[in-house]
Coordinates of C-alpha atoms and ligand atoms in Angstrom, one line a residue:
X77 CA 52.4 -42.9 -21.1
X78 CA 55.0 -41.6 -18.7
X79 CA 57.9 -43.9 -18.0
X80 CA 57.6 -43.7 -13.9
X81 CA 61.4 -43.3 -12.4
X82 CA 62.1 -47.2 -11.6
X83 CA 63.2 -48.4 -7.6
X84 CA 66.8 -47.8 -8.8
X85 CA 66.4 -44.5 -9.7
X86 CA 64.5 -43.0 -6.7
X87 CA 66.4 -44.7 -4.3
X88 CA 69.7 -43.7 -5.4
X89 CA 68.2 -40.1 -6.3
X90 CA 66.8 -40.1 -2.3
X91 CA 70.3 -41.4 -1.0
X92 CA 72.3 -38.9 -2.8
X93 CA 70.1 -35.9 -1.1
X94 CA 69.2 -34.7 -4.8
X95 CA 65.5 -35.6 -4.6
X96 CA 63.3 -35.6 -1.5
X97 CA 61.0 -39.0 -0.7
X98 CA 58.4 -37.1 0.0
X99 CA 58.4 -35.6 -3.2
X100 CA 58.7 -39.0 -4.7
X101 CA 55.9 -40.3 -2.8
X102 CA 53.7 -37.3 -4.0
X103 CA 53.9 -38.1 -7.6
X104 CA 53.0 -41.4 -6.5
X105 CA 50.1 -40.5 -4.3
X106 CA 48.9 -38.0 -7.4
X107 CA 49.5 -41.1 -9.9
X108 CA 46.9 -43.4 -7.6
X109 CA 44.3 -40.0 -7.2
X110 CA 44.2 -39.8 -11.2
X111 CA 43.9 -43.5 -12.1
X112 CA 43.1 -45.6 -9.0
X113 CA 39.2 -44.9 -9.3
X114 CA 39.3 -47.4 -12.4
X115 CA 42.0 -49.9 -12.1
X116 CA 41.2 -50.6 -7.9
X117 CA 44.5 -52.1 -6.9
X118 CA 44.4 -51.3 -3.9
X119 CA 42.1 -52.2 -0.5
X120 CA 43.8 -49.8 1.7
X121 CA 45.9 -46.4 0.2
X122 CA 47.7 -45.9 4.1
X123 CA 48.4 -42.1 2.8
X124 CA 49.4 -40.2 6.2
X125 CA 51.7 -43.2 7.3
X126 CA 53.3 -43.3 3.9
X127 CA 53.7 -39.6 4.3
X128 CA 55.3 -39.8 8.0
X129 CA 57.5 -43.0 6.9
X130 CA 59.0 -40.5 3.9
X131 CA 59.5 -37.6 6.4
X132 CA 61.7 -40.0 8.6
X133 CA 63.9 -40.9 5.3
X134 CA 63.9 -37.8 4.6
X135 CA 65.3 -36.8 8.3
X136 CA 67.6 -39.4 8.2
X137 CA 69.5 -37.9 4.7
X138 CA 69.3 -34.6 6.5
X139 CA 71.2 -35.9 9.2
X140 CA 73.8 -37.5 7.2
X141 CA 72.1 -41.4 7.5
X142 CA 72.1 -43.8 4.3
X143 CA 68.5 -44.7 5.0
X144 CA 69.2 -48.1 3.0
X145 CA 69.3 -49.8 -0.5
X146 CA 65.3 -48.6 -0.7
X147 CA 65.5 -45.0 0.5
X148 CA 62.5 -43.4 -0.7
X149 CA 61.0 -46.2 -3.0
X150 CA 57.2 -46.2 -2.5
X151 CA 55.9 -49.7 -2.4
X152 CA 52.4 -52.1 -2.5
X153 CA 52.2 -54.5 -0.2
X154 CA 49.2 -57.6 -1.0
X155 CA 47.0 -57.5 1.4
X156 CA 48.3 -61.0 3.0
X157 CA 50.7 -59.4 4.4
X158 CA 50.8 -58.7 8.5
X159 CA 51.2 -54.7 8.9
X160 CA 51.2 -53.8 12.5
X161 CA 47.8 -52.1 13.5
X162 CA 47.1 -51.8 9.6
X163 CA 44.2 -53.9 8.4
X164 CA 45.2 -56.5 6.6
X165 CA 41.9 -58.6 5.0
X166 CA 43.1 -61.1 2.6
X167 CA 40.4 -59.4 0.1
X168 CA 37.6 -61.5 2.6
X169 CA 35.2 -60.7 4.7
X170 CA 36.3 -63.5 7.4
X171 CA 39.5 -60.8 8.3
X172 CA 36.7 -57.1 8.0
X173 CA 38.4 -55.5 11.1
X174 CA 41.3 -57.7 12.1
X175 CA 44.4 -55.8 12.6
X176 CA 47.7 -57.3 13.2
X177 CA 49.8 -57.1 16.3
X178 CA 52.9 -57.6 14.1
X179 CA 54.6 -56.7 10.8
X180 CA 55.8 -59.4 8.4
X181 CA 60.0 -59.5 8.7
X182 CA 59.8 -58.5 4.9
X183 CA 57.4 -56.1 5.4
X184 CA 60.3 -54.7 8.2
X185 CA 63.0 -55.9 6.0
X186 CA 61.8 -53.4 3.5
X187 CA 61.4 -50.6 6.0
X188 CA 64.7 -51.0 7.5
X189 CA 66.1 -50.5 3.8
X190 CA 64.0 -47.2 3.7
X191 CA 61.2 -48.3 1.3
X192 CA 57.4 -46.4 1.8
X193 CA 54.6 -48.7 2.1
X194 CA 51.9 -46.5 0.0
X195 CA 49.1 -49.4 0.7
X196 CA 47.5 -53.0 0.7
X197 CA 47.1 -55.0 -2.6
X198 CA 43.6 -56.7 -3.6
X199 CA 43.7 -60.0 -4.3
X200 CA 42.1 -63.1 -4.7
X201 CA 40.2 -63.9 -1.6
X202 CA 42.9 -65.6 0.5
X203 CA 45.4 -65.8 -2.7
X204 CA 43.0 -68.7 -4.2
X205 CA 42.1 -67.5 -8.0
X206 CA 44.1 -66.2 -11.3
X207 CA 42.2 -63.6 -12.0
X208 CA 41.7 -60.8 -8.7
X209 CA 37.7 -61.6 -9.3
X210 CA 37.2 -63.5 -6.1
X211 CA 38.2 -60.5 -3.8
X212 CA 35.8 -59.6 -1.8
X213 CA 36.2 -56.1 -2.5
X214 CA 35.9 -56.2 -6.2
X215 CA 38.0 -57.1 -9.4
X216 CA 41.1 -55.5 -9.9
X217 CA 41.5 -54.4 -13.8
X218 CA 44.0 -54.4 -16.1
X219 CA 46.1 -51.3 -16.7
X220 CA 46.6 -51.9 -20.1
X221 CA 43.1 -52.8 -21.0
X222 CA 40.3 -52.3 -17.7
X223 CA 38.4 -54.1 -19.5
X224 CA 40.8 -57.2 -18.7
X225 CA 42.5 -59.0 -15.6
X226 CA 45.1 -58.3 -14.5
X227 CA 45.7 -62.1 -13.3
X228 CA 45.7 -63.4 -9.8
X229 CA 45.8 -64.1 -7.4
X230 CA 48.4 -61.1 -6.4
X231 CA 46.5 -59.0 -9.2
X232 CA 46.6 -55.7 -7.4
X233 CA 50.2 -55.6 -7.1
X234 CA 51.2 -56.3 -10.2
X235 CA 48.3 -53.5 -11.3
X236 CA 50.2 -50.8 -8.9
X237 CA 53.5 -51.4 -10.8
X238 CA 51.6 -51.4 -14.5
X239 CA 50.0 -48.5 -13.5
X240 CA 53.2 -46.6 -12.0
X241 CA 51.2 -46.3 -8.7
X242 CA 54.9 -47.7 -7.1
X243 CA 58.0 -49.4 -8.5
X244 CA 57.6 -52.1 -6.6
X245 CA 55.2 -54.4 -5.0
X246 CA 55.0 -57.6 -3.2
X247 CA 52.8 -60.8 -3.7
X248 CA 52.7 -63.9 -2.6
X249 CA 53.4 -66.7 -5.3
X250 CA 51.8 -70.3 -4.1
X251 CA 51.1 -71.8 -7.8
X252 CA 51.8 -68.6 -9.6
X253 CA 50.2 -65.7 -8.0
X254 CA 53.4 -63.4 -8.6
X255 CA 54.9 -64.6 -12.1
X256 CA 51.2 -65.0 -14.2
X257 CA 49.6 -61.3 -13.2
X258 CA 53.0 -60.5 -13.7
X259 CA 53.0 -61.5 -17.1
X260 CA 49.4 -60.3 -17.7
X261 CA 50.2 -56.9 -16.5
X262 CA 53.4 -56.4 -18.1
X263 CA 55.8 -55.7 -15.6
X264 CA 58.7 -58.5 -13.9
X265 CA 57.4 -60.5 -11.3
X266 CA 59.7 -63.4 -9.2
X267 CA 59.2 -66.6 -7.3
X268 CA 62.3 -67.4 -5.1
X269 CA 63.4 -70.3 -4.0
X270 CA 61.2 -71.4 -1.5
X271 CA 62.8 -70.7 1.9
X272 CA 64.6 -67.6 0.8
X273 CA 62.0 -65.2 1.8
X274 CA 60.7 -65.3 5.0
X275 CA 57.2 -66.5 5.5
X276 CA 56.4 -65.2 8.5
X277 CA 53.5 -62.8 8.8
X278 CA 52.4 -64.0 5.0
X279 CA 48.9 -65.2 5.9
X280 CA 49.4 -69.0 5.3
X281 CA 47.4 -70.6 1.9
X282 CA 49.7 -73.6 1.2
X283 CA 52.1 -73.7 3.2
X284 CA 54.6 -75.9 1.8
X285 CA 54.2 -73.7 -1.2
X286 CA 53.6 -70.2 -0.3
X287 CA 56.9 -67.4 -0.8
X288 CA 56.6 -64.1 -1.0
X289 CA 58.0 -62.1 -4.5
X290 CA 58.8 -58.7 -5.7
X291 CA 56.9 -57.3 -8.4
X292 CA 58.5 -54.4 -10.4
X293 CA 59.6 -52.6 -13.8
X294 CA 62.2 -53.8 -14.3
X295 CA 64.8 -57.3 -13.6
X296 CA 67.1 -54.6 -11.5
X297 CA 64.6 -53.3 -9.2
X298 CA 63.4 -56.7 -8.9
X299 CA 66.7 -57.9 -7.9
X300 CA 67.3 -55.0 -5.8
X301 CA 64.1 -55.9 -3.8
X302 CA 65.0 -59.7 -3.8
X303 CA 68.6 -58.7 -2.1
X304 CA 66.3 -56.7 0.7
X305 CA 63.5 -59.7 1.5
X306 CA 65.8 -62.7 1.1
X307 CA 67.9 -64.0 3.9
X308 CA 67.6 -66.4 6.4
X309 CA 64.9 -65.5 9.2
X310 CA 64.5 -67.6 12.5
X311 CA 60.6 -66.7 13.0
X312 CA 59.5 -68.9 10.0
X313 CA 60.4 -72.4 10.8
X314 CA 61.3 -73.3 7.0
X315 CA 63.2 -70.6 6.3
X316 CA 66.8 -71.8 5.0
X317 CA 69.6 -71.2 7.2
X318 CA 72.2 -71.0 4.6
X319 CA 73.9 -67.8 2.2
X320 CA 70.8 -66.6 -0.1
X321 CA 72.2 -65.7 -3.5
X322 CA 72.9 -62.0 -3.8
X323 CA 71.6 -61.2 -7.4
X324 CA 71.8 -57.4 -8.1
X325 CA 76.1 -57.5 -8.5
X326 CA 75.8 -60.6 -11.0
X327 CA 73.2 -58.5 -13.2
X328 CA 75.4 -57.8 -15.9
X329 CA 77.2 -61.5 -16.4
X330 CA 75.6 -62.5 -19.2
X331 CA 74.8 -65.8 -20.2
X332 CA 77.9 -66.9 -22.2
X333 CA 78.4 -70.5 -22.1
X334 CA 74.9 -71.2 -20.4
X335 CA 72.8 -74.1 -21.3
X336 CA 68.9 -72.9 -21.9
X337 CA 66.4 -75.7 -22.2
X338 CA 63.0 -74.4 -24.2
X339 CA 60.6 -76.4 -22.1
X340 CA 58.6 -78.5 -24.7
X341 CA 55.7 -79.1 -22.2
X342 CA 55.1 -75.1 -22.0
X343 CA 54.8 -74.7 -25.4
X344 CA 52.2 -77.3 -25.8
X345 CA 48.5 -75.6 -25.5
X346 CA 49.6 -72.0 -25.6
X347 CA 48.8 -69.4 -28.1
X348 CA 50.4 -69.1 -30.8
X349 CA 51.7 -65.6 -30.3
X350 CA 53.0 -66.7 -26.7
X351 CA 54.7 -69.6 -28.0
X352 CA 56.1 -67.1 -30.6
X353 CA 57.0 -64.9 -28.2
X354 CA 59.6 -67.3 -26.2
X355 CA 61.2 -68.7 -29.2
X356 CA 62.3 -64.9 -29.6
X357 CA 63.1 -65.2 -26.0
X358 CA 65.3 -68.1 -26.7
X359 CA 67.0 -67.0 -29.7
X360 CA 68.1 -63.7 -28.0
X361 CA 69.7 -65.7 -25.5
X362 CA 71.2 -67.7 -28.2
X363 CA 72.2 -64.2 -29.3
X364 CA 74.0 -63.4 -26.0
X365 CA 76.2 -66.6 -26.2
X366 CA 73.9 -69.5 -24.6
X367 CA 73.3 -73.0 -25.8
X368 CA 69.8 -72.9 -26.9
X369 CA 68.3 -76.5 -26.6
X370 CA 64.8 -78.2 -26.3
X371 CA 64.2 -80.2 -23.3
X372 CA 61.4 -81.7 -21.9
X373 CA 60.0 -82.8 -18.4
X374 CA 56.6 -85.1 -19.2
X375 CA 56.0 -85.0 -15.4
X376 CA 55.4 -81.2 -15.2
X377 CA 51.8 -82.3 -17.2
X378 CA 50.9 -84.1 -13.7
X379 CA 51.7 -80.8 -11.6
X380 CA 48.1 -79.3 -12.1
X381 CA 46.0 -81.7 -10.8
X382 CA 48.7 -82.6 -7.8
X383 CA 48.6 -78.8 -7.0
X384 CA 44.8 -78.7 -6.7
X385 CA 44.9 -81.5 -4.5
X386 CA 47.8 -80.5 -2.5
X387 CA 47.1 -76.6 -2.3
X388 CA 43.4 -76.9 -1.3
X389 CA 44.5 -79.8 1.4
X390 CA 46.9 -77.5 2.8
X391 CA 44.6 -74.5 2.7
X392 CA 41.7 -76.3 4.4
X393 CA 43.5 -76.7 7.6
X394 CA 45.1 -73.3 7.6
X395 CA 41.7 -71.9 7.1
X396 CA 40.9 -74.2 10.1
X397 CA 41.6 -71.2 12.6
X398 CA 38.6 -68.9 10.9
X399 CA 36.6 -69.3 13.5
X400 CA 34.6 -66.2 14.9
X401 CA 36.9 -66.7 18.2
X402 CA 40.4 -65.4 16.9
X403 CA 39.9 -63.0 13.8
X404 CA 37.9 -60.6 12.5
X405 CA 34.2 -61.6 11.5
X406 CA 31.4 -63.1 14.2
X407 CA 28.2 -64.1 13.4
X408 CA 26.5 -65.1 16.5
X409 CA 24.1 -67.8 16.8
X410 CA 23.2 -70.3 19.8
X411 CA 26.3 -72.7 20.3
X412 CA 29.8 -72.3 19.3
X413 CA 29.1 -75.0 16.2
X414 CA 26.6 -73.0 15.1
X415 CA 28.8 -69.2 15.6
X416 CA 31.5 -70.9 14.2
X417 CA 29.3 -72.2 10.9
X418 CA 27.5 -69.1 10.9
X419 CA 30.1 -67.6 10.5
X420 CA 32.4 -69.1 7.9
X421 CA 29.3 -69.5 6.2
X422 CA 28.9 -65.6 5.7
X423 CA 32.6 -64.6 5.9
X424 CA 34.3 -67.0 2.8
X425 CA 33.2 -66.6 -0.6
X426 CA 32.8 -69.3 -2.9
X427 CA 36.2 -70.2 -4.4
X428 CA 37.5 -70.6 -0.7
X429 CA 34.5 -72.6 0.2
X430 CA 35.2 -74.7 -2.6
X431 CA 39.3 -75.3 -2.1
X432 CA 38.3 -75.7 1.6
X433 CA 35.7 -78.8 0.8
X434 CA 37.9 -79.9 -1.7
X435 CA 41.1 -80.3 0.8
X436 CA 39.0 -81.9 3.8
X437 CA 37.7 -84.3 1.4
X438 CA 41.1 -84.8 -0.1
X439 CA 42.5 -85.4 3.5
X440 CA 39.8 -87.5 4.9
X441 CA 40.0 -91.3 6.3
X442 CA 39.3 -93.3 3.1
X443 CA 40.7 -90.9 0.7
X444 CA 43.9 -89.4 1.5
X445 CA 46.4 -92.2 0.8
X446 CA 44.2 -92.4 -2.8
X447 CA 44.2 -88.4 -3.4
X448 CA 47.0 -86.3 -1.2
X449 CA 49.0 -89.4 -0.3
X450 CA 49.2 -89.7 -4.5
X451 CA 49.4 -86.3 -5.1
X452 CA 52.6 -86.0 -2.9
X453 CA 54.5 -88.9 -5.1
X454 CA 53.1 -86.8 -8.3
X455 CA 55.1 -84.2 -6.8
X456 CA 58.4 -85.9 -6.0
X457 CA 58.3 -87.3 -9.6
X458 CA 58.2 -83.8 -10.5
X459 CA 61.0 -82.7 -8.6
X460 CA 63.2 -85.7 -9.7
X461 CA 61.8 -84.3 -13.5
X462 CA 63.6 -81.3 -13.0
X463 CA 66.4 -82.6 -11.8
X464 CA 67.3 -84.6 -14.9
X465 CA 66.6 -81.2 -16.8
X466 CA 69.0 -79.5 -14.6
X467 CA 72.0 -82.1 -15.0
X468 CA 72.0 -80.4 -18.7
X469 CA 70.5 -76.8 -18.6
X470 CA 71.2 -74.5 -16.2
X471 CA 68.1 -72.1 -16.9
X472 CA 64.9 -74.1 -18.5
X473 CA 62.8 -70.9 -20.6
X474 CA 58.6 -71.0 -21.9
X475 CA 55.9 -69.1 -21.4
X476 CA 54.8 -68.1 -18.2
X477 CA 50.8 -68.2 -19.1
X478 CA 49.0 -69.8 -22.2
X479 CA 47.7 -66.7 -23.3
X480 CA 47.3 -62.8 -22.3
X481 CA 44.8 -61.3 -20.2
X482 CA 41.6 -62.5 -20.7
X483 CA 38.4 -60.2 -20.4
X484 CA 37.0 -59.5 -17.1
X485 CA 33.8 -62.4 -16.4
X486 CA 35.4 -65.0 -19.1
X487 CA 36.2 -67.7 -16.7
X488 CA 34.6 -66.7 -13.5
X489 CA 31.8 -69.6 -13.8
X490 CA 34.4 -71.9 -15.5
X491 CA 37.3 -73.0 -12.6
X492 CA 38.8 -75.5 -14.4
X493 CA 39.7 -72.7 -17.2
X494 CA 40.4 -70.4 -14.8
X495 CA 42.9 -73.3 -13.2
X496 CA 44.7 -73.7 -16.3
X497 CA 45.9 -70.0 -16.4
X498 CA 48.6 -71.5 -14.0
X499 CA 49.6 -74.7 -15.8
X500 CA 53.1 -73.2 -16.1
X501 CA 53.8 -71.6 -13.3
X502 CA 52.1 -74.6 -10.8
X503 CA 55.4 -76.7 -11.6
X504 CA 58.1 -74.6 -10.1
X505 CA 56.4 -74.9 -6.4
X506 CA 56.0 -78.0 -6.0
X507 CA 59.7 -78.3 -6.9
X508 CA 60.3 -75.3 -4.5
X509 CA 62.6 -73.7 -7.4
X510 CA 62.8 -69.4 -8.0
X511 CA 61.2 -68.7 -11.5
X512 CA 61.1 -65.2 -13.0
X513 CA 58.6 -63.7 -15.8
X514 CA 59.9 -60.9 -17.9
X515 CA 57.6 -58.9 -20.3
X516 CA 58.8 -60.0 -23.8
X517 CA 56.6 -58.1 -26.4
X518 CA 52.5 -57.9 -26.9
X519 CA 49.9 -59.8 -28.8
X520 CA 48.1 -58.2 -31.7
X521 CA 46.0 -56.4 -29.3
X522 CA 48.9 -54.7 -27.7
X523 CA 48.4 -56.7 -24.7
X524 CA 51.7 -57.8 -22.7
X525 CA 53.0 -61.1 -23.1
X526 CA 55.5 -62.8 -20.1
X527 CA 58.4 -64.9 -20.8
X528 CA 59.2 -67.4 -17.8
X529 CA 62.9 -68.8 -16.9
X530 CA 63.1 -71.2 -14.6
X531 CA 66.2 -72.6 -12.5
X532 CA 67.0 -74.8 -9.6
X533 CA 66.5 -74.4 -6.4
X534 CA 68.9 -71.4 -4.9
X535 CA 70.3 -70.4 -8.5
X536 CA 68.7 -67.0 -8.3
X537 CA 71.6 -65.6 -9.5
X538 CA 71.8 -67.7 -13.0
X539 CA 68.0 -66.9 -13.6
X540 CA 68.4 -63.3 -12.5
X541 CA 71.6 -63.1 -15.7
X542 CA 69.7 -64.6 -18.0
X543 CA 66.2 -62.5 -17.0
X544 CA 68.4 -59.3 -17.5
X545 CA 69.4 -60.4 -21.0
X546 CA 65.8 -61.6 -21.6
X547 CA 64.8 -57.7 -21.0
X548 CA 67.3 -56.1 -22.9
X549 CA 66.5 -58.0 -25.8
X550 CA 62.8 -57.1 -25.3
X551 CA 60.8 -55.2 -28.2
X552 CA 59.9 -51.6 -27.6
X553 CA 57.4 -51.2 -25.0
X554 CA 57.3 -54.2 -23.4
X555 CA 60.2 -54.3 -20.9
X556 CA 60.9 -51.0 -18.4
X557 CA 58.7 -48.3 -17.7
X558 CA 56.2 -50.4 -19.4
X559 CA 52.8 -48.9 -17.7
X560 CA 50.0 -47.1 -19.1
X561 CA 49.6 -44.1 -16.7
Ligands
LIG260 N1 45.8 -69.5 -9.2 C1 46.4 -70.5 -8.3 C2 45.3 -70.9 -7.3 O1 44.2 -70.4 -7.4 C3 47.6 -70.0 -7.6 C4 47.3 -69.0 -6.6 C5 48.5 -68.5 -5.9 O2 49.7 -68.7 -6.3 N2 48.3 -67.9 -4.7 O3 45.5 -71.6 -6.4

């Protein structure tokens, strides 16, 4: 195992005109040659743009230019995300072709700081899974063990990271997506706040839940990448027009005189060894100087089922505009019913057909005061749950999946098992809060285990102090540079 240089170190490397991106982005590109045939992380390895994006960094130290906070970094973008002219398939056949006229503003955020897109993440076919297995391309495996998951649904991106294929990635976090492969894969993955990170150009699930998240190898880089995305943008009509935290300066504050609720609720179900794993969490930050207390919130055992009410309703009228007309797939047939049928017949695989059914149903005259109507006051009781938690902790702390990665197959005919992989992570978007998994340690198989913090909404730079003591405190292996390759 070679400890990959993190985001940090390249970029400030690349700024300081003592390495050259391009070189960095060869040992990256030579990284995905040697491993990427067995892990598949990625749907789309966009090699000669990657390699004319580093030239122009490179061009721009030459000629005396700070190219930005991300000169150099090589990153993975999930394949949600709008690239202009690049295809971008939300792992399903419905988008084989489609090219977008537009790049998401992160996705430009993140090249105006200098950072080289190396490709498109596989995921979960439209971001709807915990596992990668519904892609449409194939599973993504685990670097640590292929015969495992990485987690889902932004699977591919945390892989990339594991496997030091970049030092950072982005997914898209809608009931956990970012935080549980993060966990799985043993690298840091973060939820912000939602409306800190610009939807725009993220190919809409849930929408009232969806935000884009760094993935990376450690709580610095992820920080650094969080200071480059966040930030109020005028093309996504929920975006917050307000000061986003800045959470890289405020990395080294400690957690002196914080309050740290172990969520009890978290801890109830989960494997031992997880459950073991953030009591060590917690007594490290009782180490560093915070109060350590149990709390709990009862209503966070309601969030699942609200979510898969909710999320599905949500996602079956964004899914609405997969049509054969606008994007990608057409299977012709007689009348435009029939094209259209046709064709979301072929194009959506199962699990989407399944959310999509369950939301219409969810939503339909009869049933949607009963099911989302209900679902939406599960949800506000949620949100009023965390509240009362926050009048006495400032960070709440568990685990941020019951157990590690399972094998590849285990749960793909079981969804309500495959469901439950997010039954901590579902809680913190329907509040909207930011929520951070850091690796803390393995199981007895060696295989990664994620400790989750959780704070209120725009405290990103309380949960990004206490994730930085989380990691230093982590046991050997587990916390930076903690890939396989
Ligand atoms: N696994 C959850 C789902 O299938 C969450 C997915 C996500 O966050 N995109 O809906």
């Amino acid at each position: 195992m070679t400890a990959a240089p993190t985001a940090t170190e390249v970029a400030s490397a690349v700024r300081s005109g003592t390495v050259r991106a391009a070189t960095v982005l060869e040992g990256h590109l030579a990284a995905i040659d040697a491993a990427e045939a067995g892990i598949h992380a990625f749907n789309l390895v966009t090699r000669e743009q990657a390699r004319s994006d580093a030239a122009a960094v490179d061009a721009a130290v030459d000629a005396g230019h700070d190219p930005g906070l991300l000169a150099g970094v090589p990153v993975a973008l999930k394949d949600n995300l709008c690239t202009r002219g690049v295809p971008t398939t939300c792992s399903s056949a419905i988008l084989a072709g489609w090219r977008p006229p537009y790049d998401a503003t992160v996705v430009t955020r993140l090249r105006r700081a200098g950072a080289v897109v190396v490709g498109k993440t596989n995921m979960d076919e439209f971001a709807m899974g915990s596992s990668t297995e519904t892609s449409a391309t194939g599973p993504t495996r685990n670097p640590h063990d292929l015969d495992r998951v990485p987690g889902g649904s932004s699977g591919g991106s945390a892989a990339a990271v594991a496997a030091g294929f970049a030092p950072i990635a982005l997914g898209s976090d809608t009931g956990g997506s970012i935080r549980q492969p993060a966990a799985l894969c043993g690298v840091v993955g973060m939820k912000p706040t939602y409306g800190t990170v610009s939807r725009y150009g993220l190919v809409a699930f849930a929408s009232s839940l969806d935000q884009v998240g760094p993935f990376a190898r450690s709580v610095a880089d992820a920080a650094l990448c969080f200071d480059v995305i966040g930030g109020h943008d005028e093309a996504d009509s929920t975006s917050l027009n307000r000061p986003t935290p800045r959470v890289l300066s405020v990395l080294d504050d400690g957690v002196e005189g914080m309050t740290v609720g172990v969520l009890a609720e978290f801890l109830d179900g989960a494997d031992p060894v997880v459950v073991a794993r953030a009591r060590a969490a917690a007594e490290a930050l009782a180490a560093a100087g915070a109060r350590v207390e149990e709390v709990s919130v009862p209503e966070v055992a309601l969030a699942l089922s609200a979510y898969y009410l909710i999320a599905p309703a949500e996602a079956s009228s964004n899914l609405a505009r997969y049509d054969g007309v606008r994007f990608g797939l057409r299977v012709d047939a007689d009348d435009t019913v029939a094209m259209n049928t046709a064709t979301r017949s072929a194009g959506f695989g199962a699990e989407v057909k399944r959310r999509v059914m369950l939301g219409t149903y969810a939503l339909s005259a009869g049933y949607m005061d009963a099911y989302y109507g209900k679902a939406l006051r599960v949800r506000t009781l949620i949100i009023e749950g965390f509240a009362r938690a926050y009048q006495r902790c400032d960070v709440l702390l568990g685990p941020t999946t019951p157990t590690t990665a399972f094998p590849l197959g285990a749960k793909v005919g079981d969804p309500l098992s495959m469901y439950l992989s997010d039954v901590c992570t579902i809680p913190t978007n329907l509040a909207g809060h930011p929520a951070i998994s850091v690796p803390f340690g393995t199981d007895d198989a060696g295989l990664p285990v994620g400790v989750q913090l959780l704070a209120p909404a725009l405290a990103e730079s309380t949960l990004f102090r206490a994730a930085a003591v989380v990691e230093a405190a982590a046991p050997d292996g587990s916390g930076r540079g903690g890939g396989t390759t």
